[in-house]
Amino acid sequence: MLWGQFIIRHVIVKETTNWIVFFAGFDDIGYQYVIGGDGTVFEGRGSKYGGSHSPGYNTKSIGVCLLGNFMTTLPSSNAVSSLKKLHTCLQHQGMLSANNSVFGHKDVRPTSCPGKEFYDRILTEDFGSFWHRIEPVMWTGQSYR
């Protein structure tokens, strides 16, 4: 599958399992990839499968989650470097369109994710022409699946 969008999120580690698996009723994590603070990239669902991270965008985007709370701090330089490398790698593998759009989760949902500090400073500087800010699409009762 060729994806056209790359959506970036953040999540506080201790909340991840409880909310995603138990509250939302999923069997597994909803993101295709998760990046740890040390820059390690973990495969969630992978690029071959749709995610469950952004209703209305799950069938046309790759969801990547960085572990941490970035409302007032920035992710580590290792995590940001891995995020950029993952973005490039997925394009080279033909999994992500060469003319894809990069969004923060708050661009497609009414949320503060991926965190004010991260959104304001890192994303706009590191993704250049891929970066697009759009008005958030309001949730319409769609399932996350």
GROMACS .gro file of N, CA and C in nm:
model
  435
    1MET      N    1   0.084  -0.118   0.000
    1MET     CA    2   0.000   0.000   0.000
    1MET      C    3   0.088   0.124   0.000
    2LEU      N    4   0.050   0.224  -0.076
    2LEU     CA    5   0.123   0.350  -0.081
    2LEU      C    6   0.043   0.453  -0.001
    3TRP      N    7   0.104   0.503   0.107
    3TRP     CA    8   0.038   0.599   0.195
    3TRP      C    9   0.070   0.741   0.151
    4GLY      N   10  -0.023   0.834   0.168
    4GLY     CA   11  -0.003   0.971   0.125
    4GLY      C   12   0.019   1.070   0.236
    5GLN      N   13   0.003   1.025   0.361
    5GLN     CA   14   0.018   1.117   0.474
    5GLN      C   15   0.096   1.049   0.586
    6PHE      N   16   0.162   1.131   0.666
    6PHE     CA   17   0.248   1.088   0.776
    6PHE      C   18   0.205   1.170   0.897
    7ILE      N   19   0.136   1.109   0.993
    7ILE     CA   20   0.080   1.182   1.107
    7ILE      C   21   0.162   1.152   1.232
    8ILE      N   22   0.204   1.258   1.300
    8ILE     CA   23   0.291   1.244   1.416
    8ILE      C   24   0.214   1.273   1.545
    9ARG      N   25   0.233   1.186   1.643
    9ARG     CA   26   0.166   1.196   1.773
    9ARG      C   27   0.267   1.187   1.885
   10HIS      N   28   0.219   1.210   2.007
   10HIS     CA   29   0.298   1.182   2.126
   10HIS      C   30   0.207   1.111   2.225
   11VAL      N   31   0.266   1.038   2.316
   11VAL     CA   32   0.187   0.971   2.418
   11VAL      C   33   0.275   0.952   2.541
   12ILE      N   34   0.214   0.969   2.656
   12ILE     CA   35   0.284   0.947   2.782
   12ILE      C   36   0.284   0.796   2.806
   13VAL      N   37   0.399   0.739   2.827
   13VAL     CA   38   0.418   0.594   2.828
   13VAL      C   39   0.321   0.521   2.919
   14LYS      N   40   0.302   0.562   3.042
   14LYS     CA   41   0.219   0.484   3.133
   14LYS      C   42   0.071   0.485   3.092
   15GLU      N   43   0.030   0.578   3.005
   15GLU     CA   44  -0.108   0.582   2.959
   15GLU      C   45  -0.132   0.497   2.836
   16THR      N   46  -0.029   0.462   2.765
   16THR     CA   47  -0.044   0.397   2.635
   16THR      C   48  -0.123   0.267   2.642
   17THR      N   49  -0.077   0.171   2.720
   17THR     CA   50  -0.142   0.041   2.723
   17THR      C   51  -0.285   0.050   2.771
   18ASN      N   52  -0.308   0.119   2.881
   18ASN     CA   53  -0.443   0.127   2.936
   18ASN      C   54  -0.541   0.189   2.839
   19TRP      N   55  -0.507   0.302   2.780
   19TRP     CA   56  -0.602   0.370   2.693
   19TRP      C   57  -0.621   0.298   2.561
   20ILE      N   58  -0.514   0.266   2.494
   20ILE     CA   59  -0.524   0.210   2.360
   20ILE      C   60  -0.583   0.070   2.359
   21VAL      N   61  -0.534  -0.015   2.445
   21VAL     CA   62  -0.578  -0.154   2.441
   21VAL      C   63  -0.707  -0.176   2.517
   22PHE      N   64  -0.718  -0.124   2.640
   22PHE     CA   65  -0.834  -0.154   2.721
   22PHE      C   66  -0.951  -0.060   2.695
   23PHE      N   67  -0.931   0.068   2.705
   23PHE     CA   68  -1.040   0.164   2.690
   23PHE      C   69  -1.095   0.164   2.547
   24ALA      N   70  -1.007   0.169   2.450
   24ALA     CA   71  -1.051   0.176   2.311
   24ALA      C   72  -1.091   0.039   2.257
   25GLY      N   73  -1.056  -0.069   2.327
   25GLY     CA   74  -1.096  -0.202   2.286
   25GLY      C   75  -1.015  -0.263   2.174
   26PHE      N   76  -0.895  -0.216   2.152
   26PHE     CA   77  -0.811  -0.270   2.046
   26PHE      C   78  -0.736  -0.393   2.094
   27ASP      N   79  -0.701  -0.478   1.999
   27ASP     CA   80  -0.619  -0.594   2.029
   27ASP      C   81  -0.472  -0.558   2.035
   28ASP      N   82  -0.435  -0.448   1.970
   28ASP     CA   83  -0.295  -0.409   1.960
   28ASP      C   84  -0.287  -0.258   1.948
   29ILE      N   85  -0.167  -0.206   1.950
   29ILE     CA   86  -0.143  -0.063   1.939
   29ILE      C   87  -0.193  -0.013   1.802
   30GLY      N   88  -0.241   0.110   1.799
   30GLY     CA   89  -0.300   0.164   1.677
   30GLY      C   90  -0.202   0.229   1.581
   31TYR      N   91  -0.079   0.251   1.624
   31TYR     CA   92   0.020   0.320   1.540
   31TYR      C   93   0.097   0.219   1.456
   32GLN      N   94   0.141   0.264   1.340
   32GLN     CA   95   0.227   0.178   1.259
   32GLN      C   96   0.368   0.172   1.318
   33TYR      N   97   0.413   0.284   1.378
   33TYR     CA   98   0.547   0.288   1.438
   33TYR      C   99   0.543   0.370   1.567
   34VAL      N  100   0.632   0.333   1.659
   34VAL     CA  101   0.650   0.405   1.785
   34VAL      C  102   0.799   0.432   1.800
   35ILE      N  103   0.833   0.554   1.843
   35ILE     CA  104   0.973   0.591   1.861
   35ILE      C  105   0.998   0.623   2.007
   36GLY      N  106   1.095   0.555   2.067
   36GLY     CA  107   1.131   0.577   2.206
   36GLY      C  108   1.222   0.698   2.222
   37GLY      N  109   1.239   0.740   2.345
   37GLY     CA  110   1.321   0.856   2.376
   37GLY      C  111   1.466   0.844   2.334
   38ASP      N  112   1.516   0.720   2.326
   38ASP     CA  113   1.655   0.699   2.283
   38ASP      C  114   1.667   0.691   2.131
   39GLY      N  115   1.554   0.704   2.061
   39GLY     CA  116   1.555   0.699   1.915
   39GLY      C  117   1.525   0.563   1.856
   40THR      N  118   1.505   0.462   1.941
   40THR     CA  119   1.472   0.329   1.891
   40THR      C  120   1.335   0.333   1.824
   41VAL      N  121   1.327   0.278   1.702
   41VAL     CA  122   1.200   0.271   1.630
   41VAL      C  123   1.143   0.131   1.649
   42PHE      N  124   1.020   0.126   1.698
   42PHE     CA  125   0.949   0.000   1.718
   42PHE      C  126   0.840  -0.011   1.613
   43GLU      N  127   0.827  -0.129   1.554
   43GLU     CA  128   0.718  -0.148   1.459
   43GLU      C  129   0.593  -0.185   1.537
   44GLY      N  130   0.487  -0.110   1.515
   44GLY     CA  131   0.357  -0.142   1.572
   44GLY      C  132   0.285  -0.231   1.472
   45ARG      N  133   0.191  -0.174   1.400
   45ARG     CA  134   0.120  -0.248   1.296
   45ARG      C  135   0.201  -0.259   1.168
   46GLY      N  136   0.301  -0.173   1.151
   46GLY     CA  137   0.381  -0.174   1.030
   46GLY      C  138   0.313  -0.100   0.916
   47SER      N  139   0.385  -0.082   0.808
   47SER     CA  140   0.338  -0.002   0.695
   47SER      C  141   0.236  -0.073   0.607
   48LYS      N  142   0.227  -0.203   0.618
   48LYS     CA  143   0.138  -0.279   0.530
   48LYS      C  144  -0.008  -0.274   0.576
   49TYR      N  145  -0.032  -0.229   0.699
   49TYR     CA  146  -0.166  -0.232   0.756
   49TYR      C  147  -0.211  -0.092   0.796
   50GLY      N  148  -0.341  -0.068   0.786
   50GLY     CA  149  -0.397   0.058   0.830
   50GLY      C  150  -0.387   0.072   0.980
   51GLY      N  151  -0.380   0.194   1.026
   51GLY     CA  152  -0.369   0.219   1.168
   51GLY      C  153  -0.503   0.246   1.232
   52SER      N  154  -0.500   0.275   1.360
   52SER     CA  155  -0.617   0.318   1.437
   52SER      C  156  -0.570   0.432   1.526
   53HIS      N  157  -0.537   0.544   1.462
   53HIS     CA  158  -0.478   0.655   1.535
   53HIS      C  159  -0.546   0.787   1.507
   54SER      N  160  -0.611   0.803   1.393
   54SER     CA  161  -0.673   0.930   1.356
   54SER      C  162  -0.796   0.905   1.270
   55PRO      N  163  -0.915   0.897   1.332
   55PRO     CA  164  -1.036   0.870   1.255
   55PRO      C  165  -1.046   0.963   1.134
   56GLY      N  166  -1.081   0.905   1.021
   56GLY     CA  167  -1.090   0.979   0.897
   56GLY      C  168  -0.959   0.979   0.819
   57TYR      N  169  -0.850   0.940   0.885
   57TYR     CA  170  -0.718   0.939   0.821
   57TYR      C  171  -0.650   0.802   0.831
   58ASN      N  172  -0.710   0.708   0.902
   58ASN     CA  173  -0.647   0.578   0.923
   58ASN      C  174  -0.621   0.502   0.794
   59THR      N  175  -0.704   0.520   0.693
   59THR     CA  176  -0.689   0.445   0.569
   59THR      C  177  -0.600   0.515   0.468
   60LYS      N  178  -0.549   0.634   0.502
   60LYS     CA  179  -0.464   0.706   0.406
   60LYS      C  180  -0.337   0.763   0.468
   61SER      N  181  -0.303   0.717   0.589
   61SER     CA  182  -0.185   0.773   0.655
   61SER      C  183  -0.110   0.669   0.736
   62ILE      N  184   0.015   0.701   0.762
   62ILE     CA  185   0.096   0.624   0.855
   62ILE      C  186   0.100   0.701   0.985
   63GLY      N  187   0.067   0.636   1.095
   63GLY     CA  188   0.068   0.700   1.226
   63GLY      C  189   0.194   0.664   1.302
   64VAL      N  190   0.268   0.767   1.345
   64VAL     CA  191   0.390   0.747   1.421
   64VAL      C  192   0.375   0.817   1.555
   65CYS      N  193   0.408   0.748   1.661
   65CYS     CA  194   0.395   0.803   1.795
   65CYS      C  195   0.531   0.810   1.862
   66LEU      N  196   0.565   0.927   1.914
   66LEU     CA  197   0.685   0.943   1.995
   66LEU      C  198   0.645   0.931   2.140
   67LEU      N  199   0.722   0.855   2.217
   67LEU     CA  200   0.691   0.836   2.358
   67LEU      C  201   0.738   0.956   2.438
   68GLY      N  202   0.647   1.018   2.511
   68GLY     CA  203   0.680   1.132   2.595
   68GLY      C  204   0.570   1.236   2.591
   69ASN      N  205   0.581   1.334   2.677
   69ASN     CA  206   0.486   1.445   2.684
   69ASN      C  207   0.558   1.570   2.635
   70PHE      N  208   0.519   1.622   2.521
   70PHE     CA  209   0.591   1.733   2.458
   70PHE      C  210   0.512   1.864   2.460
   71MET      N  211   0.433   1.880   2.565
   71MET     CA  212   0.362   2.007   2.581
   71MET      C  213   0.458   2.119   2.620
   72THR      N  214   0.558   2.088   2.702
   72THR     CA  215   0.651   2.192   2.748
   72THR      C  216   0.797   2.156   2.724
   73THR      N  217   0.824   2.037   2.676
   73THR     CA  218   0.962   1.996   2.646
   73THR      C  219   0.967   1.939   2.505
   74LEU      N  220   1.086   1.923   2.455
   74LEU     CA  221   1.106   1.867   2.322
   74LEU      C  222   1.149   1.721   2.331
   75PRO      N  223   1.120   1.642   2.229
   75PRO     CA  224   1.174   1.507   2.226
   75PRO      C  225   1.325   1.513   2.214
   76SER      N  226   1.391   1.404   2.246
   76SER     CA  227   1.537   1.399   2.235
   76SER      C  228   1.579   1.415   2.089
   77SER      N  229   1.701   1.459   2.069
   77SER     CA  230   1.752   1.473   1.933
   77SER      C  231   1.757   1.336   1.864
   78ASN      N  232   1.782   1.229   1.941
   78ASN     CA  233   1.782   1.094   1.884
   78ASN      C  234   1.644   1.055   1.832
   79ALA      N  235   1.540   1.089   1.910
   79ALA     CA  236   1.403   1.057   1.868
   79ALA      C  237   1.365   1.135   1.742
   80VAL      N  238   1.401   1.262   1.737
   80VAL     CA  239   1.369   1.345   1.619
   80VAL      C  240   1.446   1.295   1.497
   81SER      N  241   1.572   1.259   1.517
   81SER     CA  242   1.653   1.206   1.407
   81SER      C  243   1.591   1.077   1.353
   82SER      N  244   1.548   0.989   1.442
   82SER     CA  245   1.484   0.864   1.400
   82SER      C  246   1.353   0.890   1.327
   83LEU      N  247   1.278   0.988   1.372
   83LEU     CA  248   1.153   1.025   1.305
   83LEU      C  249   1.179   1.068   1.161
   84LYS      N  250   1.279   1.153   1.142
   84LYS     CA  251   1.314   1.198   1.006
   84LYS      C  252   1.366   1.082   0.921
   85LYS      N  253   1.448   0.996   0.981
   85LYS     CA  254   1.501   0.881   0.906
   85LYS      C  255   1.389   0.785   0.867
   86LEU      N  256   1.295   0.763   0.957
   86LEU     CA  257   1.181   0.675   0.928
   86LEU      C  258   1.100   0.733   0.812
   87HIS      N  259   1.075   0.862   0.815
   87HIS     CA  260   1.001   0.929   0.709
   87HIS      C  261   1.071   0.907   0.574
   88THR      N  262   1.200   0.928   0.569
   88THR     CA  263   1.279   0.911   0.447
   88THR      C  264   1.282   0.764   0.403
   89CYS      N  265   1.303   0.675   0.498
   89CYS     CA  266   1.310   0.532   0.469
   89CYS      C  267   1.181   0.481   0.407
   90LEU      N  268   1.066   0.522   0.462
   90LEU     CA  269   0.938   0.477   0.410
   90LEU      C  270   0.915   0.527   0.267
   91GLN      N  271   0.967   0.644   0.236
   91GLN     CA  272   0.958   0.693   0.098
   91GLN      C  273   1.045   0.608   0.006
   92HIS      N  274   1.168   0.580   0.048
   92HIS     CA  275   1.260   0.500  -0.034
   92HIS      C  276   1.209   0.358  -0.055
   93GLN      N  277   1.138   0.304   0.044
   93GLN     CA  278   1.083   0.168   0.033
   93GLN      C  279   0.956   0.165  -0.051
   94GLY      N  280   0.905   0.283  -0.090
   94GLY     CA  281   0.782   0.289  -0.168
   94GLY      C  282   0.657   0.271  -0.085
   95MET      N  283   0.669   0.288   0.047
   95MET     CA  284   0.553   0.275   0.137
   95MET      C  285   0.486   0.409   0.163
   96LEU      N  286   0.558   0.518   0.138
   96LEU     CA  287   0.508   0.653   0.163
   96LEU      C  288   0.532   0.734   0.036
   97SER      N  289   0.427   0.795  -0.014
   97SER     CA  290   0.437   0.873  -0.137
   97SER      C  291   0.547   0.978  -0.128
   98ALA      N  292   0.617   1.000  -0.238
   98ALA     CA  293   0.723   1.101  -0.243
   98ALA      C  294   0.669   1.241  -0.224
   99ASN      N  295   0.542   1.262  -0.254
   99ASN     CA  296   0.480   1.394  -0.233
   99ASN      C  297   0.380   1.389  -0.118
  100ASN      N  298   0.416   1.315  -0.013
  100ASN     CA  299   0.329   1.299   0.104
  100ASN      C  300   0.318   1.429   0.182
  101SER      N  301   0.223   1.433   0.272
  101SER     CA  302   0.205   1.546   0.362
  101SER      C  303   0.231   1.500   0.505
  102VAL      N  304   0.302   1.581   0.581
  102VAL     CA  305   0.329   1.552   0.721
  102VAL      C  306   0.238   1.641   0.806
  103PHE      N  307   0.169   1.579   0.900
  103PHE     CA  308   0.078   1.651   0.988
  103PHE      C  309   0.111   1.619   1.134
  104GLY      N  310   0.082   1.712   1.221
  104GLY     CA  311   0.074   1.682   1.363
  104GLY      C  312  -0.065   1.628   1.388
  105HIS      N  313  -0.083   1.547   1.489
  105HIS     CA  314  -0.214   1.490   1.518
  105HIS      C  315  -0.320   1.599   1.532
  106LYS      N  316  -0.280   1.714   1.590
  106LYS     CA  317  -0.376   1.823   1.610
  106LYS      C  318  -0.424   1.884   1.479
  107ASP      N  319  -0.356   1.857   1.369
  107ASP     CA  320  -0.401   1.905   1.239
  107ASP      C  321  -0.520   1.826   1.186
  108VAL      N  322  -0.538   1.705   1.235
  108VAL     CA  323  -0.646   1.621   1.184
  108VAL      C  324  -0.748   1.583   1.291
  109ARG      N  325  -0.724   1.623   1.415
  109ARG     CA  326  -0.815   1.593   1.527
  109ARG      C  327  -0.816   1.711   1.625
  110PRO      N  328  -0.923   1.729   1.697
  110PRO     CA  329  -0.927   1.835   1.798
  110PRO      C  330  -0.852   1.792   1.926
  111THR      N  331  -0.722   1.809   1.926
  111THR     CA  332  -0.636   1.767   2.036
  111THR      C  333  -0.514   1.858   2.042
  112SER      N  334  -0.438   1.851   2.149
  112SER     CA  335  -0.314   1.927   2.159
  112SER      C  336  -0.193   1.844   2.115
  113CYS      N  337  -0.214   1.720   2.081
  113CYS     CA  338  -0.111   1.627   2.038
  113CYS      C  339  -0.054   1.667   1.902
  114PRO      N  340   0.075   1.667   1.882
  114PRO     CA  341   0.183   1.602   1.954
  114PRO      C  342   0.252   1.689   2.059
  115GLY      N  343   0.182   1.783   2.113
  115GLY     CA  344   0.240   1.870   2.216
  115GLY      C  345   0.281   2.004   2.161
  116LYS      N  346   0.252   2.108   2.234
  116LYS     CA  347   0.277   2.245   2.188
  116LYS      C  348   0.423   2.268   2.152
  117GLU      N  349   0.513   2.230   2.240
  117GLU     CA  350   0.655   2.257   2.217
  117GLU      C  351   0.705   2.185   2.093
  118PHE      N  352   0.669   2.059   2.081
  118PHE     CA  353   0.711   1.978   1.966
  118PHE      C  354   0.652   2.034   1.837
  119TYR      N  355   0.525   2.059   1.838
  119TYR     CA  356   0.455   2.109   1.718
  119TYR      C  357   0.511   2.244   1.674
  120ASP      N  358   0.529   2.333   1.768
  120ASP     CA  359   0.573   2.469   1.735
  120ASP      C  360   0.718   2.479   1.689
  121ARG      N  361   0.805   2.394   1.741
  121ARG     CA  362   0.948   2.412   1.713
  121ARG      C  363   1.010   2.308   1.621
  122ILE      N  364   0.981   2.184   1.644
  122ILE     CA  365   1.049   2.078   1.569
  122ILE      C  366   0.984   2.049   1.434
  123LEU      N  367   0.856   2.024   1.435
  123LEU     CA  368   0.792   1.978   1.312
  123LEU      C  369   0.804   2.077   1.199
  124THR      N  370   0.786   2.204   1.227
  124THR     CA  371   0.793   2.304   1.120
  124THR      C  372   0.935   2.322   1.067
  125GLU      N  373   1.035   2.296   1.149
  125GLU     CA  374   1.174   2.312   1.108
  125GLU      C  375   1.229   2.190   1.035
  126ASP      N  376   1.185   2.071   1.073
  126ASP     CA  377   1.247   1.950   1.024
  126ASP      C  378   1.182   1.885   0.903
  127PHE      N  379   1.063   1.924   0.866
  127PHE     CA  380   0.997   1.857   0.755
  127PHE      C  381   0.972   1.946   0.635
  128GLY      N  382   1.017   2.069   0.639
  128GLY     CA  383   1.015   2.159   0.524
  128GLY      C  384   0.889   2.155   0.441
  129SER      N  385   0.905   2.126   0.312
  129SER     CA  386   0.793   2.131   0.220
  129SER      C  387   0.690   2.021   0.242
  130PHE      N  388   0.724   1.917   0.320
  130PHE     CA  389   0.627   1.812   0.350
  130PHE      C  390   0.525   1.859   0.453
  131TRP      N  391   0.563   1.957   0.536
  131TRP     CA  392   0.482   1.999   0.649
  131TRP      C  393   0.362   2.081   0.604
  132HIS      N  394   0.245   2.042   0.652
  132HIS     CA  395   0.122   2.114   0.619
  132HIS      C  396   0.039   2.132   0.745
  133ARG      N  397  -0.005   2.253   0.767
  133ARG     CA  398  -0.098   2.277   0.877
  133ARG      C  399  -0.235   2.296   0.815
  134ILE      N  400  -0.331   2.225   0.868
  134ILE     CA  401  -0.468   2.236   0.819
  134ILE      C  402  -0.561   2.256   0.938
  135GLU      N  403  -0.681   2.301   0.912
  135GLU     CA  404  -0.779   2.312   1.019
  135GLU      C  405  -0.817   2.171   1.063
  136PRO      N  406  -0.822   2.148   1.194
  136PRO     CA  407  -0.858   2.014   1.241
  136PRO      C  408  -0.996   1.971   1.192
  137VAL      N  409  -1.006   1.846   1.154
  137VAL     CA  410  -1.134   1.789   1.116
  137VAL      C  411  -1.203   1.746   1.244
  138MET      N  412  -1.320   1.796   1.267
  138MET     CA  413  -1.392   1.762   1.390
  138MET      C  414  -1.440   1.617   1.384
  139TRP      N  415  -1.432   1.551   1.498
  139TRP     CA  416  -1.473   1.412   1.507
  139TRP      C  417  -1.622   1.401   1.481
  140THR      N  418  -1.661   1.304   1.400
  140THR     CA  419  -1.801   1.289   1.361
  140THR      C  420  -1.861   1.159   1.411
  141GLY      N  421  -1.797   1.099   1.510
  141GLY     CA  422  -1.849   0.973   1.563
  141GLY      C  423  -1.795   0.852   1.492
  142GLN      N  424  -1.694   0.871   1.404
  142GLN     CA  425  -1.636   0.758   1.334
  142GLN      C  426  -1.562   0.669   1.431
  143SER      N  427  -1.558   0.543   1.400
  143SER     CA  428  -1.482   0.448   1.480
  143SER      C  429  -1.333   0.471   1.456
  144TYR      N  430  -1.251   0.440   1.554
  144TYR     CA  431  -1.107   0.447   1.537
  144TYR      C  432  -1.055   0.334   1.450
  145ARG      N  433  -1.134   0.236   1.426
  145ARG     CA  434  -1.088   0.118   1.350
  145ARG      C  435  -1.098   0.139   1.202
   0.00000   0.00000   0.00000
